[in-house]
Amino acid sequence: MFQPVKIAPSILSADFMHFAQDIEMIREGGAGYIHFDVIDGHFAPNLTVGVPVLKQLRKYTDMPIDVHLMITNPLVQLPWFLACKPDMVTVHAEALTAEGDLRKAVDMIHEAGSKACVSIKPKTPVSALAPVIASLDMVLVMSVEPGFSGQSYIQGTDQKVRAVVELARAAGTSPLIQVDGGMGLKTAPLVAAEGADVIVCGNAVFGAEDPRQAIADIAAAADKARLAALQKQGRE
């Protein structure tokens, strides 16, 4: 059944001198989520926002917030972010490689009342999701290496999205699939056609002349590709 694609603007590309205005702007534009990128300078080469900003954001808006933790020690820091009551928390499989750690992180997120998402970097195989796929609310497929906004989409990510769909289907589940990195009018349709439900956009939204219209245009292009793919499969 067709479900419209949701756009999740990444605040990494927002204007922090006019943060409240930018949040209100994407709400008016119909954004489905706020994508809140946390990078610790160790897991990826950048240093961004943290708990104090998340606390203020949670007070300011009732929009769904997805906290994307690109950090080296998620089991230690997860409670800090979960205390802010985000709607979704995303952890990276690459930061939770010890046996049982990925499961522990997912359980911590659920026990705190948030939805759980696991992300994989471009070079990480989809099989890394297998131990927890049946428990996930969403999977995030990175289409660039974590770190900085404005990077170019890595070709072949659409096939990785398809592989996640197949893995989930084999496990009898259907988490949302999110894609982050180099997303815009040309690339969002590629991943939407293969099953992506949520598209993270940074510069494509906040760098646009009219961010509200950019959200609508990207969503429309993704929806068109998604519907065409479903019709081709006879599943509309």
PDB file of C-alpha atoms in Angstrom:
ATOM      1  CA  MET A   1       0.000   0.000   0.000  1.00  0.00           C
ATOM      2  CA  PHE A   2       1.260   3.469  -0.894  1.00  0.00           C
ATOM      3  CA  GLN A   3       2.420   5.629   2.004  1.00  0.00           C
ATOM      4  CA  PRO A   4       3.675   9.178   1.373  1.00  0.00           C
ATOM      5  CA  VAL A   5       7.378   9.778   1.912  1.00  0.00           C
ATOM      6  CA  LYS A   6       8.272  12.032   4.833  1.00  0.00           C
ATOM      7  CA  ILE A   7      11.013  14.655   4.739  1.00  0.00           C
ATOM      8  CA  ALA A   8      13.264  15.025   7.792  1.00  0.00           C
ATOM      9  CA  PRO A   9      15.275  18.260   7.571  1.00  0.00           C
ATOM     10  CA  SER A  10      18.626  18.001   9.328  1.00  0.00           C
ATOM     11  CA  ILE A  11      19.275  20.839  11.750  1.00  0.00           C
ATOM     12  CA  LEU A  12      22.989  20.457  11.016  1.00  0.00           C
ATOM     13  CA  SER A  13      22.245  22.728   8.034  1.00  0.00           C
ATOM     14  CA  ALA A  14      19.963  25.139   9.905  1.00  0.00           C
ATOM     15  CA  ASP A  15      20.862  28.714  10.869  1.00  0.00           C
ATOM     16  CA  PHE A  16      21.610  28.485  14.579  1.00  0.00           C
ATOM     17  CA  MET A  17      21.332  32.255  14.919  1.00  0.00           C
ATOM     18  CA  HIS A  18      17.684  31.888  13.836  1.00  0.00           C
ATOM     19  CA  PHE A  19      17.027  28.387  15.086  1.00  0.00           C
ATOM     20  CA  ALA A  20      13.446  28.845  16.300  1.00  0.00           C
ATOM     21  CA  GLN A  21      12.453  30.495  13.018  1.00  0.00           C
ATOM     22  CA  ASP A  22      13.992  27.647  11.026  1.00  0.00           C
ATOM     23  CA  ILE A  23      12.131  25.031  13.065  1.00  0.00           C
ATOM     24  CA  GLU A  24       8.853  26.872  12.563  1.00  0.00           C
ATOM     25  CA  MET A  25       9.598  27.184   8.843  1.00  0.00           C
ATOM     26  CA  ILE A  26      10.046  23.433   8.312  1.00  0.00           C
ATOM     27  CA  ARG A  27       6.946  22.733  10.393  1.00  0.00           C
ATOM     28  CA  GLU A  28       4.952  25.025   8.124  1.00  0.00           C
ATOM     29  CA  GLY A  29       6.540  23.295   5.141  1.00  0.00           C
ATOM     30  CA  GLY A  30       5.171  19.919   6.193  1.00  0.00           C
ATOM     31  CA  ALA A  31       8.340  18.233   7.437  1.00  0.00           C
ATOM     32  CA  GLY A  32       7.680  14.839   8.985  1.00  0.00           C
ATOM     33  CA  TYR A  33      10.579  14.813  11.434  1.00  0.00           C
ATOM     34  CA  ILE A  34      13.330  17.013  12.803  1.00  0.00           C
ATOM     35  CA  HIS A  35      16.612  15.174  12.243  1.00  0.00           C
ATOM     36  CA  PHE A  36      18.885  16.053  15.169  1.00  0.00           C
ATOM     37  CA  ASP A  37      22.498  15.161  14.345  1.00  0.00           C
ATOM     38  CA  VAL A  38      24.807  14.557  17.308  1.00  0.00           C
ATOM     39  CA  ILE A  39      28.471  14.065  16.364  1.00  0.00           C
ATOM     40  CA  ASP A  40      31.128  13.770  19.059  1.00  0.00           C
ATOM     41  CA  GLY A  41      34.276  14.464  17.022  1.00  0.00           C
ATOM     42  CA  HIS A  42      35.448  10.854  17.518  1.00  0.00           C
ATOM     43  CA  PHE A  43      32.947   8.637  15.699  1.00  0.00           C
ATOM     44  CA  ALA A  44      32.968  11.124  12.816  1.00  0.00           C
ATOM     45  CA  PRO A  45      35.098  14.204  12.058  1.00  0.00           C
ATOM     46  CA  ASN A  46      32.802  16.935  13.284  1.00  0.00           C
ATOM     47  CA  LEU A  47      31.472  18.329  16.572  1.00  0.00           C
ATOM     48  CA  THR A  48      27.844  19.384  16.669  1.00  0.00           C
ATOM     49  CA  VAL A  49      25.042  19.843  19.198  1.00  0.00           C
ATOM     50  CA  GLY A  50      24.141  17.908  22.320  1.00  0.00           C
ATOM     51  CA  VAL A  51      21.758  17.556  25.238  1.00  0.00           C
ATOM     52  CA  PRO A  52      21.303  21.282  26.133  1.00  0.00           C
ATOM     53  CA  VAL A  53      20.094  22.123  22.621  1.00  0.00           C
ATOM     54  CA  LEU A  54      17.873  19.033  22.519  1.00  0.00           C
ATOM     55  CA  LYS A  55      16.243  20.028  25.816  1.00  0.00           C
ATOM     56  CA  GLN A  56      15.379  23.463  24.451  1.00  0.00           C
ATOM     57  CA  LEU A  57      14.156  22.045  21.158  1.00  0.00           C
ATOM     58  CA  ARG A  58      11.876  19.554  22.934  1.00  0.00           C
ATOM     59  CA  LYS A  59      10.315  22.408  24.920  1.00  0.00           C
ATOM     60  CA  TYR A  60       9.840  24.523  21.813  1.00  0.00           C
ATOM     61  CA  THR A  61       8.166  22.099  19.422  1.00  0.00           C
ATOM     62  CA  ASP A  62       5.920  19.059  19.386  1.00  0.00           C
ATOM     63  CA  MET A  63       7.260  17.949  16.002  1.00  0.00           C
ATOM     64  CA  PRO A  64       8.688  14.408  16.013  1.00  0.00           C
ATOM     65  CA  ILE A  65      12.416  14.519  16.783  1.00  0.00           C
ATOM     66  CA  ASP A  66      14.828  11.830  15.601  1.00  0.00           C
ATOM     67  CA  VAL A  67      18.108  12.047  17.507  1.00  0.00           C
ATOM     68  CA  HIS A  68      20.866  10.582  15.345  1.00  0.00           C
ATOM     69  CA  LEU A  69      23.748   9.640  17.641  1.00  0.00           C
ATOM     70  CA  MET A  70      27.058   9.525  15.799  1.00  0.00           C
ATOM     71  CA  ILE A  71      29.062   8.885  18.956  1.00  0.00           C
ATOM     72  CA  THR A  72      31.585   6.303  20.103  1.00  0.00           C
ATOM     73  CA  ASN A  73      30.006   5.383  23.448  1.00  0.00           C
ATOM     74  CA  PRO A  74      26.216   5.261  22.982  1.00  0.00           C
ATOM     75  CA  LEU A  75      25.553   2.924  25.911  1.00  0.00           C
ATOM     76  CA  VAL A  76      27.037   5.532  28.264  1.00  0.00           C
ATOM     77  CA  GLN A  77      25.425   8.590  26.728  1.00  0.00           C
ATOM     78  CA  LEU A  78      22.042   7.213  25.669  1.00  0.00           C
ATOM     79  CA  PRO A  79      20.407   7.986  29.050  1.00  0.00           C
ATOM     80  CA  TRP A  80      21.352  11.674  28.669  1.00  0.00           C
ATOM     81  CA  PHE A  81      19.426  11.970  25.418  1.00  0.00           C
ATOM     82  CA  LEU A  82      16.574   9.655  26.395  1.00  0.00           C
ATOM     83  CA  ALA A  83      15.831  11.906  29.370  1.00  0.00           C
ATOM     84  CA  CYS A  84      14.835  14.591  26.850  1.00  0.00           C
ATOM     85  CA  LYS A  85      12.016  12.343  25.552  1.00  0.00           C
ATOM     86  CA  PRO A  86      12.866  12.310  21.835  1.00  0.00           C
ATOM     87  CA  ASP A  87      10.410  10.489  19.603  1.00  0.00           C
ATOM     88  CA  MET A  88      13.124   8.409  17.928  1.00  0.00           C
ATOM     89  CA  VAL A  89      16.754   7.663  18.756  1.00  0.00           C
ATOM     90  CA  THR A  90      19.166   6.356  16.149  1.00  0.00           C
ATOM     91  CA  VAL A  91      22.349   4.536  17.136  1.00  0.00           C
ATOM     92  CA  HIS A  92      25.077   3.271  14.832  1.00  0.00           C
ATOM     93  CA  ALA A  93      25.771  -0.438  14.460  1.00  0.00           C
ATOM     94  CA  GLU A  94      29.474   0.411  14.023  1.00  0.00           C
ATOM     95  CA  ALA A  95      29.628   1.838  17.565  1.00  0.00           C
ATOM     96  CA  LEU A  96      28.022  -1.255  19.123  1.00  0.00           C
ATOM     97  CA  THR A  97      30.071  -4.176  17.884  1.00  0.00           C
ATOM     98  CA  ALA A  98      30.503  -6.136  21.132  1.00  0.00           C
ATOM     99  CA  GLU A  99      28.150  -9.088  21.428  1.00  0.00           C
ATOM    100  CA  GLY A 100      24.792  -8.022  22.806  1.00  0.00           C
ATOM    101  CA  ASP A 101      25.521  -4.279  22.794  1.00  0.00           C
ATOM    102  CA  LEU A 102      23.293  -3.443  19.843  1.00  0.00           C
ATOM    103  CA  ARG A 103      20.401  -5.318  21.437  1.00  0.00           C
ATOM    104  CA  LYS A 104      21.058  -3.567  24.740  1.00  0.00           C
ATOM    105  CA  ALA A 105      20.931  -0.142  23.081  1.00  0.00           C
ATOM    106  CA  VAL A 106      17.659  -0.921  21.295  1.00  0.00           C
ATOM    107  CA  ASP A 107      16.122  -2.188  24.544  1.00  0.00           C
ATOM    108  CA  MET A 108      17.270   0.940  26.418  1.00  0.00           C
ATOM    109  CA  ILE A 109      15.595   3.159  23.843  1.00  0.00           C
ATOM    110  CA  HIS A 110      12.326   1.257  23.973  1.00  0.00           C
ATOM    111  CA  GLU A 111      12.291   1.081  27.768  1.00  0.00           C
ATOM    112  CA  ALA A 112      12.584   4.878  27.865  1.00  0.00           C
ATOM    113  CA  GLY A 113       9.507   5.222  25.666  1.00  0.00           C
ATOM    114  CA  SER A 114      11.204   6.263  22.425  1.00  0.00           C
ATOM    115  CA  LYS A 115      11.265   4.465  19.101  1.00  0.00           C
ATOM    116  CA  ALA A 116      14.502   2.739  18.089  1.00  0.00           C
ATOM    117  CA  CYS A 117      16.465   3.086  14.883  1.00  0.00           C
ATOM    118  CA  VAL A 118      19.818   1.591  13.899  1.00  0.00           C
ATOM    119  CA  SER A 119      22.009   3.196  11.257  1.00  0.00           C
ATOM    120  CA  ILE A 120      24.634   1.664   9.009  1.00  0.00           C
ATOM    121  CA  LYS A 121      27.408   3.536   7.207  1.00  0.00           C
ATOM    122  CA  PRO A 122      28.014   3.114   3.467  1.00  0.00           C
ATOM    123  CA  LYS A 123      30.607   0.353   3.869  1.00  0.00           C
ATOM    124  CA  THR A 124      28.724  -1.568   6.570  1.00  0.00           C
ATOM    125  CA  PRO A 125      26.865  -4.643   5.273  1.00  0.00           C
ATOM    126  CA  VAL A 126      23.119  -4.856   5.729  1.00  0.00           C
ATOM    127  CA  SER A 127      23.686  -8.108   7.635  1.00  0.00           C
ATOM    128  CA  ALA A 128      24.825  -6.015  10.630  1.00  0.00           C
ATOM    129  CA  LEU A 129      21.142  -5.256  11.214  1.00  0.00           C
ATOM    130  CA  ALA A 130      20.079  -8.907  11.376  1.00  0.00           C
ATOM    131  CA  PRO A 131      20.337  -9.399  15.177  1.00  0.00           C
ATOM    132  CA  VAL A 132      17.831  -6.597  15.883  1.00  0.00           C
ATOM    133  CA  ILE A 133      15.894  -6.014  12.658  1.00  0.00           C
ATOM    134  CA  ALA A 134      12.700  -7.522  14.089  1.00  0.00           C
ATOM    135  CA  SER A 135      12.788  -5.044  17.003  1.00  0.00           C
ATOM    136  CA  LEU A 136      13.445  -1.852  15.077  1.00  0.00           C
ATOM    137  CA  ASP A 137      11.010   0.940  14.354  1.00  0.00           C
ATOM    138  CA  MET A 138      13.285   2.355  11.684  1.00  0.00           C
ATOM    139  CA  VAL A 139      16.558   1.677   9.856  1.00  0.00           C
ATOM    140  CA  LEU A 140      18.807   4.508   8.693  1.00  0.00           C
ATOM    141  CA  VAL A 141      20.900   3.855   5.603  1.00  0.00           C
ATOM    142  CA  MET A 142      23.705   6.400   5.302  1.00  0.00           C
ATOM    143  CA  SER A 143      24.300   7.491   1.719  1.00  0.00           C
ATOM    144  CA  VAL A 144      27.431   9.461   2.685  1.00  0.00           C
ATOM    145  CA  GLU A 145      30.071   8.953   5.346  1.00  0.00           C
ATOM    146  CA  PRO A 146      28.946  10.540   8.647  1.00  0.00           C
ATOM    147  CA  GLY A 147      30.411  13.922   9.479  1.00  0.00           C
ATOM    148  CA  PHE A 148      29.578  16.946   7.398  1.00  0.00           C
ATOM    149  CA  SER A 149      26.508  18.127   5.532  1.00  0.00           C
ATOM    150  CA  GLY A 150      26.693  18.920   1.834  1.00  0.00           C
ATOM    151  CA  GLN A 151      28.340  15.671   0.717  1.00  0.00           C
ATOM    152  CA  SER A 152      27.406  13.922  -2.520  1.00  0.00           C
ATOM    153  CA  TYR A 153      25.194  10.853  -2.621  1.00  0.00           C
ATOM    154  CA  ILE A 154      27.083   7.559  -2.903  1.00  0.00           C
ATOM    155  CA  GLN A 155      25.869   5.639  -5.921  1.00  0.00           C
ATOM    156  CA  GLY A 156      24.324   2.267  -5.151  1.00  0.00           C
ATOM    157  CA  THR A 157      22.637   3.315  -1.908  1.00  0.00           C
ATOM    158  CA  ASP A 158      19.282   2.595  -3.525  1.00  0.00           C
ATOM    159  CA  GLN A 159      20.282  -1.064  -3.854  1.00  0.00           C
ATOM    160  CA  LYS A 160      21.221  -1.103  -0.190  1.00  0.00           C
ATOM    161  CA  VAL A 161      17.759   0.185   0.657  1.00  0.00           C
ATOM    162  CA  ARG A 162      16.307  -2.683  -1.351  1.00  0.00           C
ATOM    163  CA  ALA A 163      18.494  -5.122   0.600  1.00  0.00           C
ATOM    164  CA  VAL A 164      17.176  -3.735   3.911  1.00  0.00           C
ATOM    165  CA  VAL A 165      13.612  -4.186   2.667  1.00  0.00           C
ATOM    166  CA  GLU A 166      14.395  -7.800   1.783  1.00  0.00           C
ATOM    167  CA  LEU A 167      16.076  -8.469   5.143  1.00  0.00           C
ATOM    168  CA  ALA A 168      13.103  -7.037   7.025  1.00  0.00           C
ATOM    169  CA  ARG A 169      10.616  -8.954   4.914  1.00  0.00           C
ATOM    170  CA  ALA A 170      12.471 -12.201   5.589  1.00  0.00           C
ATOM    171  CA  ALA A 171      12.257 -11.450   9.316  1.00  0.00           C
ATOM    172  CA  GLY A 172       8.519 -10.779   9.066  1.00  0.00           C
ATOM    173  CA  THR A 173       8.793  -7.095   9.915  1.00  0.00           C
ATOM    174  CA  SER A 174       8.605  -3.735   8.159  1.00  0.00           C
ATOM    175  CA  PRO A 175      10.434  -0.905   9.912  1.00  0.00           C
ATOM    176  CA  LEU A 176      10.518   2.513   8.329  1.00  0.00           C
ATOM    177  CA  ILE A 177      13.600   3.047   6.177  1.00  0.00           C
ATOM    178  CA  GLN A 178      15.366   6.373   6.305  1.00  0.00           C
ATOM    179  CA  VAL A 179      18.162   7.597   4.025  1.00  0.00           C
ATOM    180  CA  ASP A 180      20.597  10.366   4.949  1.00  0.00           C
ATOM    181  CA  GLY A 181      23.219  12.018   2.777  1.00  0.00           C
ATOM    182  CA  GLY A 182      23.178  13.928  -0.485  1.00  0.00           C
ATOM    183  CA  MET A 183      19.405  13.813  -0.656  1.00  0.00           C
ATOM    184  CA  GLY A 184      17.534  16.200  -2.951  1.00  0.00           C
ATOM    185  CA  LEU A 185      15.269  16.372  -5.978  1.00  0.00           C
ATOM    186  CA  LYS A 186      17.426  14.028  -8.062  1.00  0.00           C
ATOM    187  CA  THR A 187      18.441  11.468  -5.436  1.00  0.00           C
ATOM    188  CA  ALA A 188      15.379  11.157  -3.191  1.00  0.00           C
ATOM    189  CA  PRO A 189      13.359   9.417  -5.946  1.00  0.00           C
ATOM    190  CA  LEU A 190      16.108   6.796  -6.372  1.00  0.00           C
ATOM    191  CA  VAL A 191      15.832   5.545  -2.803  1.00  0.00           C
ATOM    192  CA  ALA A 192      12.081   6.105  -2.509  1.00  0.00           C
ATOM    193  CA  ALA A 193      11.524   3.775  -5.454  1.00  0.00           C
ATOM    194  CA  GLU A 194      13.358   1.022  -3.557  1.00  0.00           C
ATOM    195  CA  GLY A 195      11.446   1.442  -0.302  1.00  0.00           C
ATOM    196  CA  ALA A 196      12.740   4.495   1.587  1.00  0.00           C
ATOM    197  CA  ASP A 197      10.040   6.064   3.766  1.00  0.00           C
ATOM    198  CA  VAL A 198      11.921   9.003   5.297  1.00  0.00           C
ATOM    199  CA  ILE A 199      14.371  11.283   3.487  1.00  0.00           C
ATOM    200  CA  VAL A 200      16.855  13.352   5.482  1.00  0.00           C
ATOM    201  CA  CYS A 201      17.631  16.640   3.754  1.00  0.00           C
ATOM    202  CA  GLY A 202      20.116  19.267   4.877  1.00  0.00           C
ATOM    203  CA  ASN A 203      21.291  21.810   2.339  1.00  0.00           C
ATOM    204  CA  ALA A 204      18.553  20.786  -0.095  1.00  0.00           C
ATOM    205  CA  VAL A 205      16.058  22.324   2.336  1.00  0.00           C
ATOM    206  CA  PHE A 206      17.863  24.930   4.425  1.00  0.00           C
ATOM    207  CA  GLY A 207      20.015  26.099   1.511  1.00  0.00           C
ATOM    208  CA  ALA A 208      17.039  26.491  -0.816  1.00  0.00           C
ATOM    209  CA  GLU A 209      15.628  29.878  -1.777  1.00  0.00           C
ATOM    210  CA  ASP A 210      12.263  28.707  -0.448  1.00  0.00           C
ATOM    211  CA  PRO A 211      12.774  25.869   2.089  1.00  0.00           C
ATOM    212  CA  ARG A 212       9.038  25.252   2.433  1.00  0.00           C
ATOM    213  CA  GLN A 213       8.683  24.705  -1.293  1.00  0.00           C
ATOM    214  CA  ALA A 214      11.820  22.557  -1.318  1.00  0.00           C
ATOM    215  CA  ILE A 215      10.244  20.195   1.215  1.00  0.00           C
ATOM    216  CA  ALA A 216       7.108  19.930  -0.912  1.00  0.00           C
ATOM    217  CA  ASP A 217       9.027  19.439  -4.155  1.00  0.00           C
ATOM    218  CA  ILE A 218      11.338  16.728  -2.802  1.00  0.00           C
ATOM    219  CA  ALA A 219       8.428  14.895  -1.184  1.00  0.00           C
ATOM    220  CA  ALA A 220       6.428  15.054  -4.423  1.00  0.00           C
ATOM    221  CA  ALA A 221       9.333  13.717  -6.483  1.00  0.00           C
ATOM    222  CA  ALA A 222       9.925  10.887  -4.001  1.00  0.00           C
ATOM    223  CA  ASP A 223       6.222  10.027  -3.850  1.00  0.00           C
ATOM    224  CA  LYS A 224       6.003   9.906  -7.648  1.00  0.00           C
ATOM    225  CA  ALA A 225       8.905   7.454  -7.841  1.00  0.00           C
ATOM    226  CA  ARG A 226       7.549   5.370  -4.971  1.00  0.00           C
ATOM    227  CA  LEU A 227       4.087   5.121  -6.518  1.00  0.00           C
ATOM    228  CA  ALA A 228       5.509   4.219  -9.931  1.00  0.00           C
ATOM    229  CA  ALA A 229       7.581   1.439  -8.373  1.00  0.00           C
ATOM    230  CA  LEU A 230       4.571   0.054  -6.494  1.00  0.00           C
ATOM    231  CA  GLN A 231       2.423   0.153  -9.633  1.00  0.00           C
ATOM    232  CA  LYS A 232       5.126  -1.702 -11.516  1.00  0.00           C
ATOM    233  CA  GLN A 233       5.115  -4.351  -8.799  1.00  0.00           C
ATOM    234  CA  GLY A 234       1.311  -4.434  -8.799  1.00  0.00           C
ATOM    235  CA  ARG A 235       1.160  -3.389  -5.134  1.00  0.00           C
ATOM    236  CA  GLU A 236      -0.426   0.066  -5.324  1.00  0.00           C
TER     237      GLU A 236
END
